[in-house]
Tab-separated table of C-alpha atoms in Angstrom:
chain	number	residue	atom	x	y	z
M	85	UNK	CA	0.000	0.000	0.000
M	86	UNK	CA	2.882	2.317	0.845
M	87	UNK	CA	4.245	2.050	-2.709
M	88	UNK	CA	0.888	2.789	-4.307
M	89	UNK	CA	0.706	5.944	-2.228
M	90	UNK	CA	4.238	6.868	-3.346
M	91	UNK	CA	3.172	6.553	-6.971
M	92	UNK	CA	0.265	8.893	-6.525
M	93	UNK	CA	2.517	11.581	-5.132
M	94	UNK	CA	5.004	11.391	-8.037
M	95	UNK	CA	2.272	11.011	-10.599
M	96	UNK	CA	1.323	14.666	-10.922
M	97	UNK	CA	-0.500	15.918	-14.025
M	98	UNK	CA	2.348	18.289	-14.962
M	99	UNK	CA	4.834	15.450	-15.555
M	100	UNK	CA	5.966	14.670	-19.060
M	101	UNK	CA	5.022	11.506	-20.934
M	102	UNK	CA	8.529	10.129	-20.273
M	103	UNK	CA	8.072	10.445	-16.528
M	104	UNK	CA	4.744	8.681	-16.742
M	105	UNK	CA	6.445	5.791	-18.537
M	106	UNK	CA	8.987	5.518	-15.732
M	107	UNK	CA	6.222	5.630	-13.145
M	108	UNK	CA	4.517	2.791	-15.006
M	109	UNK	CA	7.762	0.805	-15.035
M	110	UNK	CA	8.075	1.229	-11.282
M	111	UNK	CA	4.497	0.116	-10.792
M	112	UNK	CA	5.153	-2.921	-13.004
M	113	UNK	CA	8.352	-3.715	-11.103
M	114	UNK	CA	6.353	-3.605	-7.908
M	115	UNK	CA	3.430	-5.729	-9.118
M	116	UNK	CA	5.139	-8.143	-11.529
M	117	UNK	CA	8.914	-8.089	-11.041
M	118	UNK	CA	9.503	-10.861	-13.617
M	119	UNK	CA	7.657	-8.974	-16.361
M	120	UNK	CA	9.562	-5.795	-15.505
M	121	UNK	CA	12.851	-7.713	-15.736
M	122	UNK	CA	12.029	-9.061	-19.208
M	123	UNK	CA	10.847	-5.649	-20.387
M	124	UNK	CA	13.999	-3.930	-19.093
M	125	UNK	CA	16.304	-6.476	-20.748
M	126	UNK	CA	14.338	-5.963	-23.958
M	127	UNK	CA	14.683	-2.178	-23.703
M	128	UNK	CA	18.438	-2.397	-23.120
M	129	UNK	CA	18.754	-4.787	-26.076
M	130	UNK	CA	16.758	-2.473	-28.357
M	131	UNK	CA	18.851	0.494	-27.263
M	132	UNK	CA	22.054	-1.446	-28.000
M	133	UNK	CA	20.683	-2.569	-31.370
M	134	UNK	CA	19.782	0.986	-32.402
M	135	UNK	CA	23.198	2.310	-31.366
M	136	UNK	CA	24.945	-0.576	-33.127
M	137	UNK	CA	23.050	0.142	-36.343
M	138	UNK	CA	23.809	3.868	-36.049
M	139	UNK	CA	27.533	3.250	-35.413
M	140	UNK	CA	27.687	0.996	-38.493
M	141	UNK	CA	25.709	3.363	-40.705
M	142	UNK	CA	27.788	6.405	-39.705
M	143	UNK	CA	31.098	4.451	-39.863
M	144	UNK	CA	31.995	5.513	-36.326
M	145	UNK	CA	35.337	4.256	-35.005
M	146	UNK	CA	33.531	3.136	-31.823
M	147	UNK	CA	31.659	-0.162	-31.564
M	148	UNK	CA	27.889	0.148	-31.049
M	149	UNK	CA	27.981	-1.266	-27.538
M	150	UNK	CA	30.429	1.403	-26.380
M	151	UNK	CA	28.400	4.146	-28.045
M	152	UNK	CA	25.277	2.806	-26.307
M	153	UNK	CA	27.088	2.658	-22.957
M	154	UNK	CA	28.219	6.275	-23.315
M	155	UNK	CA	24.801	7.501	-24.438
M	156	UNK	CA	23.047	5.706	-21.588
M	157	UNK	CA	25.449	7.334	-19.105
M	158	UNK	CA	24.614	10.739	-20.611
M	159	UNK	CA	20.873	10.003	-20.353
M	160	UNK	CA	21.302	8.931	-16.727
M	161	UNK	CA	23.313	12.058	-15.900
M	162	UNK	CA	20.723	14.291	-17.591
M	163	UNK	CA	18.015	12.514	-15.518
M	164	UNK	CA	16.117	11.628	-18.685
M	165	UNK	CA	16.273	7.973	-17.668
M	166	UNK	CA	16.085	7.227	-13.936
M	167	UNK	CA	18.421	4.390	-12.938
M	168	UNK	CA	15.660	2.631	-10.984
M	169	UNK	CA	13.677	1.830	-14.125
M	170	UNK	CA	16.519	-0.213	-15.684
M	171	UNK	CA	18.149	-1.645	-12.562
M	172	UNK	CA	16.616	-5.107	-12.626
M	173	UNK	CA	17.332	-5.722	-16.307
M	174	UNK	CA	20.905	-4.445	-16.075
M	175	UNK	CA	21.664	-6.524	-12.984
M	176	UNK	CA	20.351	-9.634	-14.714
M	177	UNK	CA	22.415	-9.055	-17.863
M	178	UNK	CA	25.569	-8.566	-15.793
M	179	UNK	CA	24.865	-11.588	-13.592
M	180	UNK	CA	24.389	-13.905	-16.593
M	181	UNK	CA	27.380	-12.613	-18.534
M	182	UNK	CA	29.336	-15.867	-18.159
M	183	UNK	CA	26.576	-17.669	-20.099
M	184	UNK	CA	27.092	-15.343	-23.057
M	185	UNK	CA	30.807	-16.204	-23.139
M	186	UNK	CA	30.332	-19.975	-23.354
M	187	UNK	CA	29.654	-20.317	-27.117
M	188	UNK	CA	32.705	-18.109	-27.740
M	189	UNK	CA	34.865	-20.674	-25.915
M	190	UNK	CA	33.595	-23.407	-28.206
M	191	UNK	CA	35.443	-21.715	-31.079
M	192	UNK	CA	38.311	-23.867	-29.802
M	193	UNK	CA	36.701	-26.716	-31.770
M	194	UNK	CA	37.685	-24.970	-35.001
M	195	UNK	CA	41.285	-24.458	-33.939
M	196	UNK	CA	42.204	-27.890	-32.620
M	197	UNK	CA	45.320	-28.018	-34.845
M	198	UNK	CA	46.596	-24.786	-33.374
M	199	UNK	CA	45.818	-26.001	-29.858
M	200	UNK	CA	47.818	-29.179	-30.488
M	201	UNK	CA	50.783	-27.276	-31.948
M	202	UNK	CA	50.991	-24.179	-29.737
M	203	UNK	CA	48.401	-24.742	-26.981
M	204	UNK	CA	50.717	-25.149	-23.972
M	205	UNK	CA	52.875	-22.182	-25.036
M	206	UNK	CA	49.814	-19.963	-25.572
M	207	UNK	CA	48.471	-20.990	-22.178
M	208	UNK	CA	51.811	-20.154	-20.544
M	209	UNK	CA	51.882	-16.716	-22.196
M	210	UNK	CA	48.325	-15.995	-21.033
M	211	UNK	CA	48.948	-17.178	-17.463
M	212	UNK	CA	52.245	-15.356	-16.955
M	213	UNK	CA	51.018	-12.257	-18.789
M	214	UNK	CA	47.799	-12.034	-16.787
M	215	UNK	CA	49.698	-12.417	-13.505
M	216	UNK	CA	52.082	-9.608	-14.519
M	217	UNK	CA	49.169	-7.344	-15.531
M	218	UNK	CA	47.243	-7.993	-12.321
M	219	UNK	CA	50.145	-7.479	-9.954
M	220	UNK	CA	51.434	-4.330	-11.683
M	221	UNK	CA	47.940	-2.786	-11.980
M	222	UNK	CA	47.154	-3.453	-8.322
M	223	UNK	CA	50.512	-2.112	-7.121
M	224	UNK	CA	50.216	1.053	-9.250
M	225	UNK	CA	46.677	1.788	-8.037
M	226	UNK	CA	47.544	1.080	-4.423
M	227	UNK	CA	50.636	3.315	-4.525
M	228	UNK	CA	48.755	6.275	-6.045
M	229	UNK	CA	45.903	5.722	-3.600
M	230	UNK	CA	48.280	5.728	-0.580
M	231	UNK	CA	50.154	8.767	-1.889
M	232	UNK	CA	46.856	10.633	-2.339
M	233	UNK	CA	45.701	9.713	1.152
M	234	UNK	CA	48.982	10.818	2.719
M	235	UNK	CA	48.757	14.149	0.905
M	236	UNK	CA	45.166	14.655	2.041
M	237	UNK	CA	46.090	13.831	5.638
M	238	UNK	CA	49.071	16.182	5.444
M	239	UNK	CA	46.808	18.966	4.283
M	240	UNK	CA	44.332	18.508	7.138
M	241	UNK	CA	47.203	18.387	9.671
M	242	UNK	CA	48.671	21.600	8.280
M	243	UNK	CA	45.434	23.415	9.009
P	71	UNK	CA	18.673	-35.557	-37.672
P	72	UNK	CA	18.225	-32.251	-39.559
P	73	UNK	CA	20.900	-29.640	-38.880
P	74	UNK	CA	18.347	-27.106	-37.576
P	75	UNK	CA	17.241	-29.495	-34.865
P	76	UNK	CA	20.850	-30.311	-33.962
P	77	UNK	CA	21.763	-26.666	-33.411
P	78	UNK	CA	18.614	-26.121	-31.370
P	79	UNK	CA	19.583	-29.111	-29.248
P	80	UNK	CA	23.084	-27.714	-28.665
P	81	UNK	CA	21.530	-24.424	-27.555
P	82	UNK	CA	19.293	-26.333	-25.132
P	83	UNK	CA	22.284	-28.309	-23.788
P	84	UNK	CA	24.308	-25.093	-23.348
P	85	UNK	CA	21.490	-23.415	-21.414
P	86	UNK	CA	20.695	-26.499	-19.335
P	87	UNK	CA	24.368	-27.073	-18.527
P	88	UNK	CA	24.810	-23.455	-17.495
P	89	UNK	CA	21.779	-23.319	-15.213
P	90	UNK	CA	22.554	-26.739	-13.735
P	91	UNK	CA	26.191	-25.856	-12.942
P	92	UNK	CA	25.662	-22.264	-11.806
P	93	UNK	CA	24.558	-23.230	-8.252
P	94	UNK	CA	27.787	-25.228	-7.885
P	95	UNK	CA	29.802	-22.087	-8.539
P	96	UNK	CA	27.621	-20.050	-6.209
P	97	UNK	CA	28.210	-22.522	-3.402
P	98	UNK	CA	31.962	-22.992	-4.061
P	99	UNK	CA	33.223	-19.995	-6.047
P	100	UNK	CA	36.601	-21.347	-7.223
P	101	UNK	CA	38.209	-21.061	-10.645
P	102	UNK	CA	37.659	-24.739	-11.423
P	103	UNK	CA	33.930	-24.555	-10.637
P	104	UNK	CA	33.362	-21.596	-12.974
P	105	UNK	CA	30.604	-22.268	-15.538
P	106	UNK	CA	33.018	-20.761	-18.040
P	107	UNK	CA	35.201	-23.849	-17.596
P	108	UNK	CA	32.731	-26.600	-16.646
P	109	UNK	CA	30.088	-25.971	-19.323
P	110	UNK	CA	32.549	-25.956	-22.263
P	111	UNK	CA	34.133	-29.076	-20.749
P	112	UNK	CA	30.720	-30.745	-20.680
P	113	UNK	CA	30.071	-29.631	-24.267
P	114	UNK	CA	33.434	-30.967	-25.409
P	115	UNK	CA	32.735	-34.353	-23.791
P	116	UNK	CA	29.288	-34.504	-25.434
P	117	UNK	CA	30.849	-33.259	-28.670
P	118	UNK	CA	33.390	-36.078	-28.683
P	119	UNK	CA	30.673	-38.673	-28.025
P	120	UNK	CA	27.976	-37.403	-30.412
P	121	UNK	CA	30.136	-35.513	-32.874
P	122	UNK	CA	30.147	-31.710	-32.727
P	123	UNK	CA	30.145	-29.625	-35.845
P	124	UNK	CA	31.109	-26.049	-34.962
P	125	UNK	CA	28.922	-24.278	-37.601
P	126	UNK	CA	25.948	-26.304	-36.332
P	127	UNK	CA	26.807	-25.444	-32.751
P	128	UNK	CA	27.200	-21.712	-33.289
P	129	UNK	CA	24.123	-21.255	-35.544
P	130	UNK	CA	21.683	-20.950	-32.640
P	131	UNK	CA	24.071	-20.224	-29.784
P	132	UNK	CA	25.446	-17.095	-31.470
P	133	UNK	CA	22.389	-15.332	-30.043
P	134	UNK	CA	23.922	-15.808	-26.628
P	135	UNK	CA	27.210	-14.242	-27.756
P	136	UNK	CA	25.257	-11.312	-29.226
P	137	UNK	CA	23.822	-10.650	-25.745
P	138	UNK	CA	27.317	-9.483	-24.749
P	139	UNK	CA	26.340	-6.225	-26.509
P	140	UNK	CA	23.401	-5.355	-24.232
P	141	UNK	CA	25.452	-6.665	-21.280
P	142	UNK	CA	28.156	-4.112	-22.095
P	143	UNK	CA	25.479	-1.386	-22.160
P	144	UNK	CA	24.240	-2.576	-18.765
P	145	UNK	CA	27.581	-1.543	-17.227
P	146	UNK	CA	26.259	2.023	-17.391
P	147	UNK	CA	24.101	1.370	-14.320
P	148	UNK	CA	26.777	0.271	-11.812
P	149	UNK	CA	29.040	3.052	-13.089
P	150	UNK	CA	26.266	5.591	-12.535
P	151	UNK	CA	25.377	4.141	-9.149
P	152	UNK	CA	28.969	4.602	-7.945
P	153	UNK	CA	29.750	7.949	-9.548
P	154	UNK	CA	30.961	9.374	-6.246
P	155	UNK	CA	33.584	6.661	-5.849
P	156	UNK	CA	34.822	7.440	-9.361
P	157	UNK	CA	34.892	11.202	-8.854
P	158	UNK	CA	36.898	10.850	-5.644
P	159	UNK	CA	39.374	8.335	-7.036
P	160	UNK	CA	39.829	9.276	-10.648
P	161	UNK	CA	43.620	9.560	-10.391
P	162	UNK	CA	44.474	6.060	-9.090
P	163	UNK	CA	41.869	4.636	-11.497
P	164	UNK	CA	43.387	6.427	-14.468
P	165	UNK	CA	46.911	5.341	-13.529
P	166	UNK	CA	45.749	1.731	-13.127
P	167	UNK	CA	43.917	1.640	-16.449
P	168	UNK	CA	46.584	3.363	-18.556
P	169	UNK	CA	49.527	1.669	-16.825
P	170	UNK	CA	47.833	-1.726	-16.688
P	171	UNK	CA	46.877	-1.619	-20.381
P	172	UNK	CA	50.428	-0.683	-21.346
P	173	UNK	CA	51.838	-3.536	-19.256
P	174	UNK	CA	49.271	-5.915	-20.797
P	175	UNK	CA	50.302	-5.076	-24.362
P	176	UNK	CA	54.062	-5.026	-23.736
P	177	UNK	CA	54.178	-8.190	-21.601
P	178	UNK	CA	51.967	-10.010	-24.076
P	179	UNK	CA	54.118	-9.120	-27.072
P	180	UNK	CA	57.344	-9.863	-25.210
P	181	UNK	CA	56.212	-13.200	-23.803
P	182	UNK	CA	54.640	-14.319	-27.075
P	183	UNK	CA	57.832	-13.506	-28.980
P	184	UNK	CA	59.861	-15.304	-26.328
P	185	UNK	CA	57.634	-18.386	-26.680
P	186	UNK	CA	58.103	-18.260	-30.458
P	187	UNK	CA	54.414	-18.058	-31.316
P	188	UNK	CA	53.211	-17.451	-34.878
P	189	UNK	CA	52.742	-13.887	-36.080
P	190	UNK	CA	48.925	-14.027	-36.300
P	191	UNK	CA	48.657	-15.808	-32.942
P	192	UNK	CA	50.795	-13.064	-31.390
P	193	UNK	CA	48.615	-10.362	-32.919
P	194	UNK	CA	45.447	-12.163	-31.803
P	195	UNK	CA	46.812	-12.395	-28.261
P	196	UNK	CA	47.449	-8.644	-27.924
P	197	UNK	CA	43.962	-7.471	-26.863
P	198	UNK	CA	43.193	-10.556	-24.741
P	199	UNK	CA	42.859	-8.629	-21.459
P	200	UNK	CA	39.889	-6.506	-22.551
P	201	UNK	CA	36.224	-7.376	-22.895
P	202	UNK	CA	35.280	-9.711	-25.797
P	203	UNK	CA	33.359	-7.405	-28.180
P	204	UNK	CA	36.052	-4.736	-27.967
P	205	UNK	CA	38.891	-7.262	-28.082
P	206	UNK	CA	37.553	-8.718	-31.337
P	207	UNK	CA	37.416	-5.222	-32.773
P	208	UNK	CA	40.998	-4.419	-31.778
P	209	UNK	CA	42.149	-7.813	-33.044
P	210	UNK	CA	40.816	-7.119	-36.524
P	211	UNK	CA	42.486	-3.731	-36.485
P	212	UNK	CA	45.975	-4.978	-35.527
P	213	UNK	CA	45.867	-7.888	-37.975
P	214	UNK	CA	44.867	-10.747	-35.675
P	215	UNK	CA	42.040	-13.252	-36.023
P	216	UNK	CA	38.968	-12.057	-34.054
P	217	UNK	CA	37.808	-15.660	-33.674
P	218	UNK	CA	41.027	-16.699	-31.948
P	219	UNK	CA	41.055	-13.542	-29.875
P	220	UNK	CA	37.604	-14.367	-28.474
P	221	UNK	CA	38.992	-17.700	-27.352
P	222	UNK	CA	42.103	-16.123	-25.768
P	223	UNK	CA	39.921	-13.551	-24.021
P	224	UNK	CA	37.852	-16.281	-22.421
P	225	UNK	CA	40.923	-18.282	-21.365
P	226	UNK	CA	42.273	-15.075	-19.833
P	227	UNK	CA	38.965	-14.707	-17.988
P	228	UNK	CA	39.088	-18.180	-16.432
P	229	UNK	CA	42.794	-17.828	-15.643
P	230	UNK	CA	42.143	-14.360	-14.237
P	231	UNK	CA	39.582	-15.632	-11.732
P	232	UNK	CA	42.191	-18.045	-10.349
P	233	UNK	CA	45.189	-15.707	-10.590
P	234	UNK	CA	43.255	-12.806	-9.077
P	235	UNK	CA	42.393	-14.926	-6.067
P	236	UNK	CA	46.061	-15.856	-5.761
P	237	UNK	CA	47.227	-12.241	-6.116
P	238	UNK	CA	44.819	-11.065	-3.412
P	239	UNK	CA	46.129	-13.726	-1.067
P	240	UNK	CA	49.796	-12.807	-1.472
P	241	UNK	CA	49.799	-9.083	-2.223
P	242	UNK	CA	49.134	-6.770	0.742
P	243	UNK	CA	46.668	-4.367	-0.914
P	244	UNK	CA	45.193	-1.618	1.232
P	245	UNK	CA	42.446	-0.298	-1.028
P	246	UNK	CA	39.332	-1.830	-2.545
P	247	UNK	CA	40.316	0.277	-5.525
P	248	UNK	CA	43.439	-1.816	-6.177
P	249	UNK	CA	41.606	-5.089	-5.529
P	250	UNK	CA	38.947	-4.130	-8.068
P	251	UNK	CA	41.235	-2.644	-10.704
P	252	UNK	CA	43.397	-5.767	-10.951
P	253	UNK	CA	40.332	-7.821	-11.925
P	254	UNK	CA	38.950	-5.267	-14.366
P	255	UNK	CA	42.201	-4.545	-16.181
P	256	UNK	CA	43.526	-8.121	-16.016
P	257	UNK	CA	40.462	-10.267	-16.607
P	258	UNK	CA	37.584	-8.144	-18.036
P	259	UNK	CA	33.988	-9.387	-17.465
P	260	UNK	CA	34.844	-12.751	-15.932
P	261	UNK	CA	37.164	-11.030	-13.477
P	262	UNK	CA	34.483	-8.444	-12.732
P	263	UNK	CA	32.018	-11.192	-11.819
P	264	UNK	CA	34.651	-12.524	-9.403
P	265	UNK	CA	35.390	-9.033	-8.072
P	266	UNK	CA	31.706	-8.623	-7.132
P	267	UNK	CA	32.033	-11.742	-4.978
P	268	UNK	CA	34.972	-10.090	-3.167
P	269	UNK	CA	32.955	-6.955	-2.480
P	270	UNK	CA	30.552	-4.461	-3.967
P	271	UNK	CA	33.115	-1.695	-4.216
P	272	UNK	CA	35.660	-4.060	-5.790
P	273	UNK	CA	33.077	-5.138	-8.369
P	274	UNK	CA	32.205	-1.587	-9.296
P	275	UNK	CA	35.824	-0.518	-9.656
P	276	UNK	CA	36.464	-3.642	-11.696
P	277	UNK	CA	33.593	-2.990	-14.121
P	278	UNK	CA	34.687	0.592	-14.535
P	279	UNK	CA	38.352	-0.352	-15.057
P	280	UNK	CA	37.253	-2.961	-17.594
P	281	UNK	CA	35.206	-0.488	-19.622
P	282	UNK	CA	37.916	2.195	-19.518
P	283	UNK	CA	40.709	-0.239	-20.437
P	284	UNK	CA	38.595	-1.551	-23.317
P	285	UNK	CA	37.919	1.947	-24.594
P	286	UNK	CA	41.570	2.939	-24.313
P	287	UNK	CA	42.558	-0.130	-26.341
P	288	UNK	CA	39.986	0.578	-29.052
P	289	UNK	CA	41.131	4.186	-29.333
P	290	UNK	CA	44.809	3.214	-29.469
P	291	UNK	CA	44.340	0.298	-31.876
P	292	UNK	CA	45.043	2.270	-35.095
P	293	UNK	CA	48.278	3.588	-33.567
P	294	UNK	CA	49.252	0.091	-32.460
P	295	UNK	CA	48.512	-1.295	-35.920
P	296	UNK	CA	50.882	1.241	-37.449
P	297	UNK	CA	53.587	0.385	-34.884
P	298	UNK	CA	53.362	-3.328	-35.673
P	299	UNK	CA	53.355	-2.839	-39.399
């Protein structure tokens, strides 16, 4: 009941059509969370598809997914799209990301010759390389972070 | 059996395998329980028994790979949700992403040359640390094979889950920022999923680092292509 009341207060007559759509999405998320999830995933997919088509058509150097990511951030910052009305769909897409990778792994089936010839060496390069990247990234970030914190503390002590 | 039915069956097996093995990973989140390793293993075993034809397999499952596009878009929401964290820590983040990407490229090229790998394998390995859709793009640009790159990216992801765990155990890191960035820069989406299991802040930093590192690589790809020419 509390949520219904909340909707009435935000549902003023002066609000734009866009706002009404978001209010409807929130109502749907409240009443039928599963349907809202499907709808939000669908919306994100359509948005990606449109941006992908635009990036191709305009020969942009950026891939469509990156363009869509940037545009969505702009829309969120401009408060055109409230984050709450896409949260469920986005969280689901991110949670199931490993599933989307699986068919890509099966490409190994097409490169069995290469795997036989260079597989162990490739694996060694990936393992050692990834370890180097992880350790150096973490150390760099941690050092800058500590340096920044020391400087901030120094400044507050000076006052 | 008609080919259409076979590919539909492989899609069903992929989905069923994933949803059956996901709870195992949730209960014991280790690198060897990752669905990214177990499901392909299951598919390979079934493929050896029943005979797997890759074009048949990918015909219906390529829809799943396409969903990586909307999933990339979905990263906008965690980034937006944690905008304060980003604003306050933009310097260490920037250093991690730029420095980490440089180390990734240089170490990859050096190690691959040292191991005596073929030219196109070396080029395909270059963008392996960034997220799949962007890595495939960079791969095409620098003269690699996008198909192979996708495979290397995923291997990096599985390896990154294990190596990240190891790094966290042995490296005394003070900030959640460093713990997150190492997953995002080193092991893209798979690492990010792992980073979220370490902590919410780690996961956010990881997703952000992943997106930024990917973008940096895409923007620098033409330059890199000219360097390698």
